[in-house]
mmCIF file of C-alpha atoms in Angstrom:
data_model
loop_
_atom_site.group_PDB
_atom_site.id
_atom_site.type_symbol
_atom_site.label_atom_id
_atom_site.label_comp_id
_atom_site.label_asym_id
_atom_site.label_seq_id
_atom_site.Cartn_x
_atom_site.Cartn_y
_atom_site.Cartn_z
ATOM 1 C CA UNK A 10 20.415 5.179 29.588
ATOM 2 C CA UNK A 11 22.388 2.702 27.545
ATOM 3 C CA UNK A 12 22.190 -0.133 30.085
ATOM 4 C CA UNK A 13 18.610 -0.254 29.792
ATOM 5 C CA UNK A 14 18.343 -0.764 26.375
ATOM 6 C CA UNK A 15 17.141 -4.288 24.680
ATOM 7 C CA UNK A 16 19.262 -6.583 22.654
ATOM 8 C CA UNK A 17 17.594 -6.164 19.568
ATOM 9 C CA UNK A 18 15.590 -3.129 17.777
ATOM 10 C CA UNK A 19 12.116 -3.924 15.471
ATOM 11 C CA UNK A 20 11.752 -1.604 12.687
ATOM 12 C CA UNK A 21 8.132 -2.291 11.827
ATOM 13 C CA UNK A 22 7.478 -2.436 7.921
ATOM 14 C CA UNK A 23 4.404 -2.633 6.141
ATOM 15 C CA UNK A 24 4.785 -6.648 5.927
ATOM 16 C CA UNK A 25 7.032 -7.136 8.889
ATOM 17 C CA UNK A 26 9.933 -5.837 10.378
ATOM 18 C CA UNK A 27 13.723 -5.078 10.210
ATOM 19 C CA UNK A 28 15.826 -6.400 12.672
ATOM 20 C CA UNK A 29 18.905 -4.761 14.452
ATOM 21 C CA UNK A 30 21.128 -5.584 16.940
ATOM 22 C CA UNK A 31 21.447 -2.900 19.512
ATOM 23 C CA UNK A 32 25.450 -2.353 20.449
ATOM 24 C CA UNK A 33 26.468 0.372 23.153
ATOM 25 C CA UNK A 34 29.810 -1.867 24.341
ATOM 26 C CA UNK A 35 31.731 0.053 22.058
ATOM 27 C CA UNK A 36 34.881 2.615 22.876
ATOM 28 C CA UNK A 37 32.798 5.600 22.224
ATOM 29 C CA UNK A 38 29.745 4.565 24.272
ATOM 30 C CA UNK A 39 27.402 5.394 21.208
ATOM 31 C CA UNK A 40 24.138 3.399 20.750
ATOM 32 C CA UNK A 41 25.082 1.243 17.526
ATOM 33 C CA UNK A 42 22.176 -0.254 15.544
ATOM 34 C CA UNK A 43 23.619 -3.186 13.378
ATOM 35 C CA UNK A 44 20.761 -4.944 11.052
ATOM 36 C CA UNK A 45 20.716 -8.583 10.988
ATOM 37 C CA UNK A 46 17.664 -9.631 9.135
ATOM 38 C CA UNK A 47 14.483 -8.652 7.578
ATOM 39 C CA UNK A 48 11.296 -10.606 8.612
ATOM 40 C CA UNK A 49 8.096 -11.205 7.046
ATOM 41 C CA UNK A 50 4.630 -11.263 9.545
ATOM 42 C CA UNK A 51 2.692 -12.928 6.654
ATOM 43 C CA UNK A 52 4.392 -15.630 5.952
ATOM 44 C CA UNK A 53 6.688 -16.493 8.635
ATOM 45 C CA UNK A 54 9.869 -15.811 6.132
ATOM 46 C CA UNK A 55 13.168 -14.341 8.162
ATOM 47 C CA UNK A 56 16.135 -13.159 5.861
ATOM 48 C CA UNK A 57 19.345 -12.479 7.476
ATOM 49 C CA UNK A 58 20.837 -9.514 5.927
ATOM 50 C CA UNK A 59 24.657 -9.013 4.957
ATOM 51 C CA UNK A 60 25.325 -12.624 4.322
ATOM 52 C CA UNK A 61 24.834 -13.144 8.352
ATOM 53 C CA UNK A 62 24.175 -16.805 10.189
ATOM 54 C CA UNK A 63 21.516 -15.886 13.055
ATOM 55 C CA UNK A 64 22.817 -16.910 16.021
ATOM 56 C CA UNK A 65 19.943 -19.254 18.281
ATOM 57 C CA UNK A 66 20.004 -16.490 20.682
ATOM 58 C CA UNK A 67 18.746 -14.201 17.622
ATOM 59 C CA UNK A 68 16.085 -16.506 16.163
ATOM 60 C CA UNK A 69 14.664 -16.546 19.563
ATOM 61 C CA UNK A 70 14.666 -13.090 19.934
ATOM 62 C CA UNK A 71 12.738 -12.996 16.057
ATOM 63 C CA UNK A 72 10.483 -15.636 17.232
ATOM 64 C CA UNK A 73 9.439 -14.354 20.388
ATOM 65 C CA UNK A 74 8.753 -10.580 18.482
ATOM 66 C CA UNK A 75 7.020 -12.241 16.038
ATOM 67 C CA UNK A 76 4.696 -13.844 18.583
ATOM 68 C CA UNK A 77 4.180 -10.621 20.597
ATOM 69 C CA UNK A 78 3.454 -8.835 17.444
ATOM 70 C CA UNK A 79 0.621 -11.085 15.930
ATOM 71 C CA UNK A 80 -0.904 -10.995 19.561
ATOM 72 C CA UNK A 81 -0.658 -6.804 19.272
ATOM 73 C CA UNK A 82 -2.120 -7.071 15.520
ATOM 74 C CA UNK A 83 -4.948 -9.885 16.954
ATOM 75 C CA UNK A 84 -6.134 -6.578 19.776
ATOM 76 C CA UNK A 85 -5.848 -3.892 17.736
ATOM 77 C CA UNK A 86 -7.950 -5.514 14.728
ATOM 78 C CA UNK A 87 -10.770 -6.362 17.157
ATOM 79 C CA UNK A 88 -10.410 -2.789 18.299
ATOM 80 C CA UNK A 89 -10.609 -1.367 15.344
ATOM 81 C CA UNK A 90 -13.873 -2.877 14.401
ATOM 82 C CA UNK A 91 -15.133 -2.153 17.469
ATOM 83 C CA UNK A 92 -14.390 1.387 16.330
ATOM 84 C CA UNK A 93 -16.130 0.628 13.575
ATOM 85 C CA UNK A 94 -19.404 -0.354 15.209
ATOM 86 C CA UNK A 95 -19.660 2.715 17.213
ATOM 87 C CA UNK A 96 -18.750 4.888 13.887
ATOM 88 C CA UNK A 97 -21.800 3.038 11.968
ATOM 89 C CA UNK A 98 -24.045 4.168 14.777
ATOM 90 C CA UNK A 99 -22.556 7.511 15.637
ATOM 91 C CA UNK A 100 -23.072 7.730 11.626
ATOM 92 C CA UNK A 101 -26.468 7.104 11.587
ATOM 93 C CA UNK A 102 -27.237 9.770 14.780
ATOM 94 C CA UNK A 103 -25.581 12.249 12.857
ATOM 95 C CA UNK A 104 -27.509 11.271 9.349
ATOM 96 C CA UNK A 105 -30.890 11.073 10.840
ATOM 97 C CA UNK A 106 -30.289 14.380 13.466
ATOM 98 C CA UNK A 107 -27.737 16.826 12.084
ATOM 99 C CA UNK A 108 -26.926 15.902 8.287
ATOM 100 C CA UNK A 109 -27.793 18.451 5.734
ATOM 101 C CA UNK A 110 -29.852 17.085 2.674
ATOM 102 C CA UNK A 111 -26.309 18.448 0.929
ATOM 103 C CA UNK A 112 -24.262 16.655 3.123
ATOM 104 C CA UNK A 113 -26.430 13.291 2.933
ATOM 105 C CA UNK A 114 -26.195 13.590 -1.141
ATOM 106 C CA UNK A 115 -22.729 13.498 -1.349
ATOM 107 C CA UNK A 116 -21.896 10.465 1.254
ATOM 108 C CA UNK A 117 -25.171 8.337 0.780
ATOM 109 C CA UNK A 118 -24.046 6.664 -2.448
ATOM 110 C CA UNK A 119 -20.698 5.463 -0.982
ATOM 111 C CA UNK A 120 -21.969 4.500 2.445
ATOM 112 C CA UNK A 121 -24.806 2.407 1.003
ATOM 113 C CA UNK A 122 -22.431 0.348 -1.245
ATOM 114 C CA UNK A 123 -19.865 0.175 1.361
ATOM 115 C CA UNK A 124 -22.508 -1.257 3.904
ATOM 116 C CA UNK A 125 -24.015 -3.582 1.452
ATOM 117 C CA UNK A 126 -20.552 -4.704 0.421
ATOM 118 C CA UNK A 127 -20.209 -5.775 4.250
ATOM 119 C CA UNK A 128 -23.412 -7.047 4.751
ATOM 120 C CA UNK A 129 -23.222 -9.782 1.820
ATOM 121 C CA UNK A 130 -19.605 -10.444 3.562
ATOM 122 C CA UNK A 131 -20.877 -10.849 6.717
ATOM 123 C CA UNK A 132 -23.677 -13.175 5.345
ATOM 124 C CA UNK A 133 -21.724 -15.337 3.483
ATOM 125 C CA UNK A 134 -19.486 -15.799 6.015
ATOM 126 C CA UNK A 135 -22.412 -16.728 8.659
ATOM 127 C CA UNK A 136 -23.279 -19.036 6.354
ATOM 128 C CA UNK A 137 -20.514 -20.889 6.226
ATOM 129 C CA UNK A 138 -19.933 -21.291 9.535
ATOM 130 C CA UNK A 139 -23.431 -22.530 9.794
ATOM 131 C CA UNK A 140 -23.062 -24.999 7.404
ATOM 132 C CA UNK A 141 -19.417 -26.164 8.310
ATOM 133 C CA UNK A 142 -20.884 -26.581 11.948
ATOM 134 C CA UNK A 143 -23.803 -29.486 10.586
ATOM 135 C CA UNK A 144 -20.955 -31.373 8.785
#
């Protein structure tokens, strides 16, 4: 098992991820995670940890997660409002077919103000790229 293990170990963080360097060369054949830096997905920031000097062969490890990762994040945010597009619609089946007057008091409030918060989003935003496309 040990020999196919990577180089290097991603803890993903809210913001980023921690970085450790995976060791099994050691006398008692245990998987040893060492971390080396912390790194920051928003703004590109990468702090070596324990007063360390990254080594190229590490930065291009960090870089090359890094890229990976914002291509991952990139997917997954399109899929997720694709999600969201067939929720809105599976929403408004269930509302207008199975929703109990009950049911519809207690969410319409909240729905209505989160779809009109997105709609004057959307809006804006359509307008700006409308008017940034003339110029």
């Amino acid at each position: 098992m040990t020999a196919d293990l990577p180089e290097y170990y991603f803890r993903i963080r809210e913001n980023g991820a921690a970085v450790f360097r995976v060791d099994t060369q050691n006398r008692q054949r245990r998987i040893e995670m060492e971390q080396i830096a912390v790194l920051n997905m928003r703004n590109g920031e990468i702090k070596p940890q324990g007063g360390r000097v990254l080594s190229d062969a590490d930065k291009r490890a960090i870089a090359d997660w890094m890229n990976t990762r914002k291509t991952v994040l990139t997917a997954r945010d399109s899929d997720q409002i694709n999600r969201t597009v067939d929720h809105l619609n599976l929403t408004a089946q269930w509302a207008q077919s199975r929703a109990t007057p009950e049911q519809l008091e207690t969410i319409t409030d909240a729905l209505l103000l989160a779809m009109h918060d997105l709609r004057s989003v959307l809006v804006r935003k359509k307008a700006d790229r409308h008017t940034s496309h003339r110029d």
